[in-house]
Each structure stands twice: as structure tokens, then as C-alpha cells.
Short mmCIF file of C-alpha atoms in Angstrom, two decimals:
data_model
loop_
_atom_site.label_atom_id
_atom_site.label_comp_id
_atom_site.label_asym_id
_atom_site.label_seq_id
_atom_site.Cartn_x
_atom_site.Cartn_y
_atom_site.Cartn_z
CA MET F 1 2.16 -28.38 -30.13
CA SER F 2 -1.32 -28.78 -28.74
CA LEU F 3 -3.79 -26.07 -27.88
CA ILE F 4 -3.55 -26.92 -24.17
CA SER F 5 0.21 -26.44 -24.05
CA ASP F 6 -0.12 -23.16 -25.97
CA ILE F 7 -2.50 -21.84 -23.33
CA THR F 8 -0.56 -23.04 -20.28
CA THR F 9 2.97 -22.29 -21.47
CA PRO F 10 4.06 -18.68 -21.22
CA PRO F 11 5.45 -17.24 -24.47
CA GLY F 12 8.85 -16.51 -22.95
CA PRO F 13 10.67 -16.08 -19.69
CA VAL F 14 8.70 -14.26 -17.07
CA PRO F 15 10.49 -11.02 -16.16
CA SER F 16 11.28 -10.30 -12.54
CA PRO F 17 9.03 -7.61 -11.04
CA ALA F 18 12.15 -5.77 -9.86
CA ASP F 19 13.38 -5.52 -13.47
CA GLN F 20 10.27 -3.60 -14.47
CA ASP F 21 10.53 -0.78 -11.92
CA GLU F 22 10.74 2.70 -13.36
CA VAL F 23 13.32 5.14 -12.10
CA THR F 24 11.79 7.30 -9.39
CA VAL F 25 13.16 10.22 -7.39
CA ILE F 26 12.38 8.45 -4.10
CA PRO F 27 13.57 4.82 -4.25
CA LEU F 28 10.93 2.10 -4.35
CA LYS F 29 13.07 0.09 -1.94
CA ILE F 30 11.51 2.12 0.89
CA GLU F 31 8.13 0.45 0.40
CA ASP F 32 9.79 -2.91 -0.22
CA TRP F 33 11.68 -2.78 3.07
CA LEU F 34 8.70 -1.44 5.01
CA THR F 35 6.68 -4.38 3.68
CA VAL F 36 9.35 -6.82 4.84
CA ILE F 37 9.55 -5.21 8.28
CA VAL F 38 5.78 -5.11 8.81
CA MET F 39 5.32 -8.71 7.63
CA GLY F 40 8.16 -9.80 9.91
CA LEU F 41 6.60 -8.02 12.88
CA LEU F 42 3.24 -9.63 12.13
CA ALA F 43 4.83 -13.07 12.00
CA LEU F 44 6.79 -12.53 15.23
CA ILE F 45 3.80 -11.17 17.14
CA THR F 46 1.55 -13.99 15.97
CA PHE F 47 4.17 -16.63 16.75
CA ALA F 48 4.79 -15.18 20.22
CA ASN F 49 1.06 -15.16 20.92
CA VAL F 50 0.77 -18.81 19.81
CA LEU F 51 3.64 -19.83 22.09
CA VAL F 52 2.20 -17.95 25.06
CA ARG F 53 -1.24 -19.49 24.49
CA TYR F 54 0.24 -22.97 24.16
CA PHE F 55 2.35 -22.83 27.30
CA THR F 56 0.12 -20.70 29.57
CA SER F 57 -3.45 -20.97 28.20
CA GLN F 58 -3.42 -17.15 28.14
CA SER F 59 -2.87 -14.71 25.31
CA PHE F 60 -1.23 -11.36 24.93
CA ALA F 61 -4.14 -8.91 24.91
CA TRP F 62 -2.28 -6.37 22.83
CA THR F 63 -1.44 -8.64 19.90
CA GLU F 64 -4.79 -8.48 18.13
CA GLU F 65 -5.05 -4.71 18.29
CA PHE F 66 -1.46 -4.22 17.19
CA SER F 67 -1.78 -6.86 14.44
CA VAL F 68 -4.83 -5.09 12.99
CA PHE F 69 -2.86 -1.83 12.98
CA LEU F 70 0.06 -3.54 11.23
CA MET F 71 -2.24 -5.06 8.60
CA ILE F 72 -3.72 -1.64 7.84
CA ALA F 73 -0.21 -0.17 7.67
CA LEU F 74 0.80 -3.01 5.34
CA ALA F 75 -2.15 -2.27 3.05
CA LEU F 76 -1.17 1.40 2.89
CA VAL F 77 2.51 0.63 2.22
CA ALA F 78 1.52 -1.85 -0.49
CA GLY F 79 -0.85 0.74 -1.94
CA SER F 80 2.01 3.21 -2.16
CA ALA F 81 4.20 0.64 -3.90
CA SER F 82 1.47 -0.31 -6.36
CA VAL F 83 0.82 3.33 -7.29
CA ALA F 84 4.53 4.02 -7.74
CA ARG F 85 4.86 0.95 -9.97
CA ASN F 86 1.63 1.76 -11.87
CA ARG F 87 0.10 -1.55 -10.82
CA GLN F 88 -2.98 -0.22 -9.10
CA ILE F 89 -6.42 -1.46 -10.07
CA ARG F 90 -7.59 -0.24 -13.45
CA ILE F 91 -9.57 -1.53 -16.40
CA GLU F 92 -6.82 -3.06 -18.54
CA TYR F 93 -8.94 -3.13 -21.68
CA PHE F 94 -9.12 0.66 -21.75
CA ALA F 95 -5.76 1.39 -20.12
CA ASP F 96 -3.59 -0.78 -22.38
CA ASN F 97 -5.42 -0.71 -25.72
CA GLY F 98 -6.03 1.94 -28.33
CA PRO F 99 -3.89 4.84 -29.46
CA LEU F 100 -0.85 5.71 -27.40
CA ALA F 101 -2.16 9.23 -26.77
CA ARG F 102 -5.35 7.81 -25.22
CA GLN F 103 -3.36 5.37 -23.09
CA ARG F 104 -1.18 8.20 -21.81
CA ALA F 105 -4.20 10.43 -21.14
CA LEU F 106 -5.99 7.67 -19.23
CA ALA F 107 -2.83 6.88 -17.23
CA ARG F 108 -2.43 10.53 -16.29
CA PHE F 109 -6.14 10.88 -15.48
CA GLY F 110 -5.98 7.81 -13.22
CA ALA F 111 -2.84 9.08 -11.49
CA ILE F 112 -4.30 12.52 -10.81
CA MET F 113 -7.53 10.98 -9.46
CA VAL F 114 -5.52 8.78 -7.08
CA PHE F 115 -3.56 11.88 -6.05
CA LEU F 116 -6.73 13.86 -5.32
CA LEU F 117 -8.33 10.97 -3.44
CA PHE F 118 -5.37 10.49 -1.12
CA VAL F 119 -4.94 14.22 -0.54
CA LEU F 120 -8.59 14.26 0.56
CA ILE F 121 -8.00 11.22 2.80
CA ALA F 122 -4.91 12.92 4.27
CA VAL F 123 -6.85 16.10 5.08
CA LEU F 124 -9.81 14.28 6.62
CA SER F 125 -7.67 11.84 8.58
CA THR F 126 -5.56 14.71 9.92
CA ARG F 127 -8.75 16.13 11.39
CA MET F 128 -9.46 12.70 12.89
CA VAL F 129 -5.99 12.61 14.49
CA TYR F 130 -6.57 16.11 15.86
CA ASP F 131 -9.88 14.99 17.38
CA ASP F 132 -8.24 11.88 18.87
CA ILE F 133 -5.64 14.08 20.56
CA ARG F 134 -8.09 16.80 21.59
CA TYR F 135 -10.60 14.41 23.17
CA GLY F 136 -8.03 12.01 24.63
CA GLU F 137 -9.39 8.96 22.81
CA THR F 138 -7.84 5.67 23.85
CA SER F 139 -7.74 2.38 22.00
CA PRO F 140 -10.41 -0.13 23.05
CA GLY F 141 -8.05 -3.08 23.56
CA ILE F 142 -5.08 -1.87 25.55
CA GLY F 143 -5.93 1.75 26.29
CA VAL F 144 -3.07 3.53 24.54
CA PRO F 145 -3.79 6.90 22.93
CA GLN F 146 -5.75 6.31 19.72
CA TRP F 147 -3.68 8.83 17.79
CA TRP F 148 -0.70 6.43 18.01
CA TYR F 149 -2.57 4.37 15.42
CA THR F 150 -4.44 7.04 13.47
CA VAL F 151 -1.45 9.34 12.89
CA TRP F 152 -0.14 6.92 10.27
CA LEU F 153 -3.16 7.27 7.97
CA PRO F 154 -2.45 10.90 6.96
CA ILE F 155 1.28 10.18 6.72
CA MET F 156 0.79 7.19 4.44
CA SER F 157 -1.92 9.02 2.48
CA VAL F 158 0.54 11.82 1.75
CA ALA F 159 3.09 9.20 0.67
CA ILE F 160 0.59 7.58 -1.70
CA ALA F 161 -0.46 10.99 -3.03
CA GLY F 162 3.21 11.79 -3.63
CA ARG F 163 3.71 8.52 -5.50
CA ALA F 164 0.60 9.24 -7.60
CA LEU F 165 1.88 12.73 -8.40
CA GLY F 166 5.23 11.23 -9.41
CA LEU F 167 3.43 8.76 -11.66
CA PHE F 168 1.42 11.61 -13.20
CA ILE F 169 4.64 13.50 -13.96
CA ARG F 170 6.42 10.41 -15.34
CA ARG F 171 3.46 9.59 -17.60
CA GLY F 172 3.55 13.14 -18.94
CA ARG F 173 7.22 12.82 -19.88
CA ARG F 174 6.82 9.55 -21.76
CA GLU F 175 7.06 9.73 -25.51
#
């Protein structure tokens, strides 16, 4: 066997990502289905806008604003899924090498930092939603109340914080 084939050929069958999911109290299928729904909505909205532009030389004004909202929602849902599956960004060299006790401590430290960050984001974004409601802010594109969009940031931040707390607890139970 040559060096090139050793580098390009994986050592064994690649496991399915679904096979690697840990058991969680709240099923990970929630994020999976939300991802499918949001991506489907994005595709439908974009396709409808393309058809309308093609046949009428006009565009739906609301599609860009709503698509941006859906992309942000998709990023937050995917962030929740990545935290729950322990696939968030980290320095692999430190996280996966060294003594098992250090790996566990770093995993727990990372999880609690993610938890604290998203609790802070939830608190601050709740204040932003309150201000949007109090001052009657409207969206720049189609003029709907701004809080229709911003209310999802604290909700999803709490979800991500919950997933991070669950990861922190699961990493503490590992032997």
C-alpha cells in the first residue's frame, strides 16, 4: 500500500453522526427537525421569490427580511445541536489529548463557560425585546413589530444554555 492511499483512505467505516449521539433528557431530534423545517422554509421562500421575479419582474419585499431572520434562527438551532452533541468549537489538541481527568475538566469548563455566555445573552436580549415592545420598534423592511424577530434570541439562548448545562452534568458523570 502506498503512502498516498494510506492518507486518503479512512481506517475503517465512517460512523453515522446519529450513532454517536449521547442520551439526553430532552431529545436531540427537536433541533434536527427544527433545522429541517427552517431550511425547508428558506428554500420555499427563496424559490417563490425567484418565480415571482421571473414572471412579474417584481419581488416579494418581505422575503429578504424573513430569510435573514430564518438564517439567524438556523444558526441558533444548529448551535444548540452542536452544544448538545459536544461538537462546538474547541482546541482539539487540548480537549482530546492528555490524561482523562484533564480532558474531563476541560470539557466541563468549556460547557460551563458556554452556559454562562448564553445565560448572559438571554438576559441582555430579554432587555432588548422589552425595549422593542416598550418603544414600538418596527422592522425596517416590512414594518412588523421588531420583537417578533428579537423574541427568539432569548428563547434560543436559554435552550443553548440548557444544552450546555446538560453537557456539563453528563461530563461530570462520565467515568
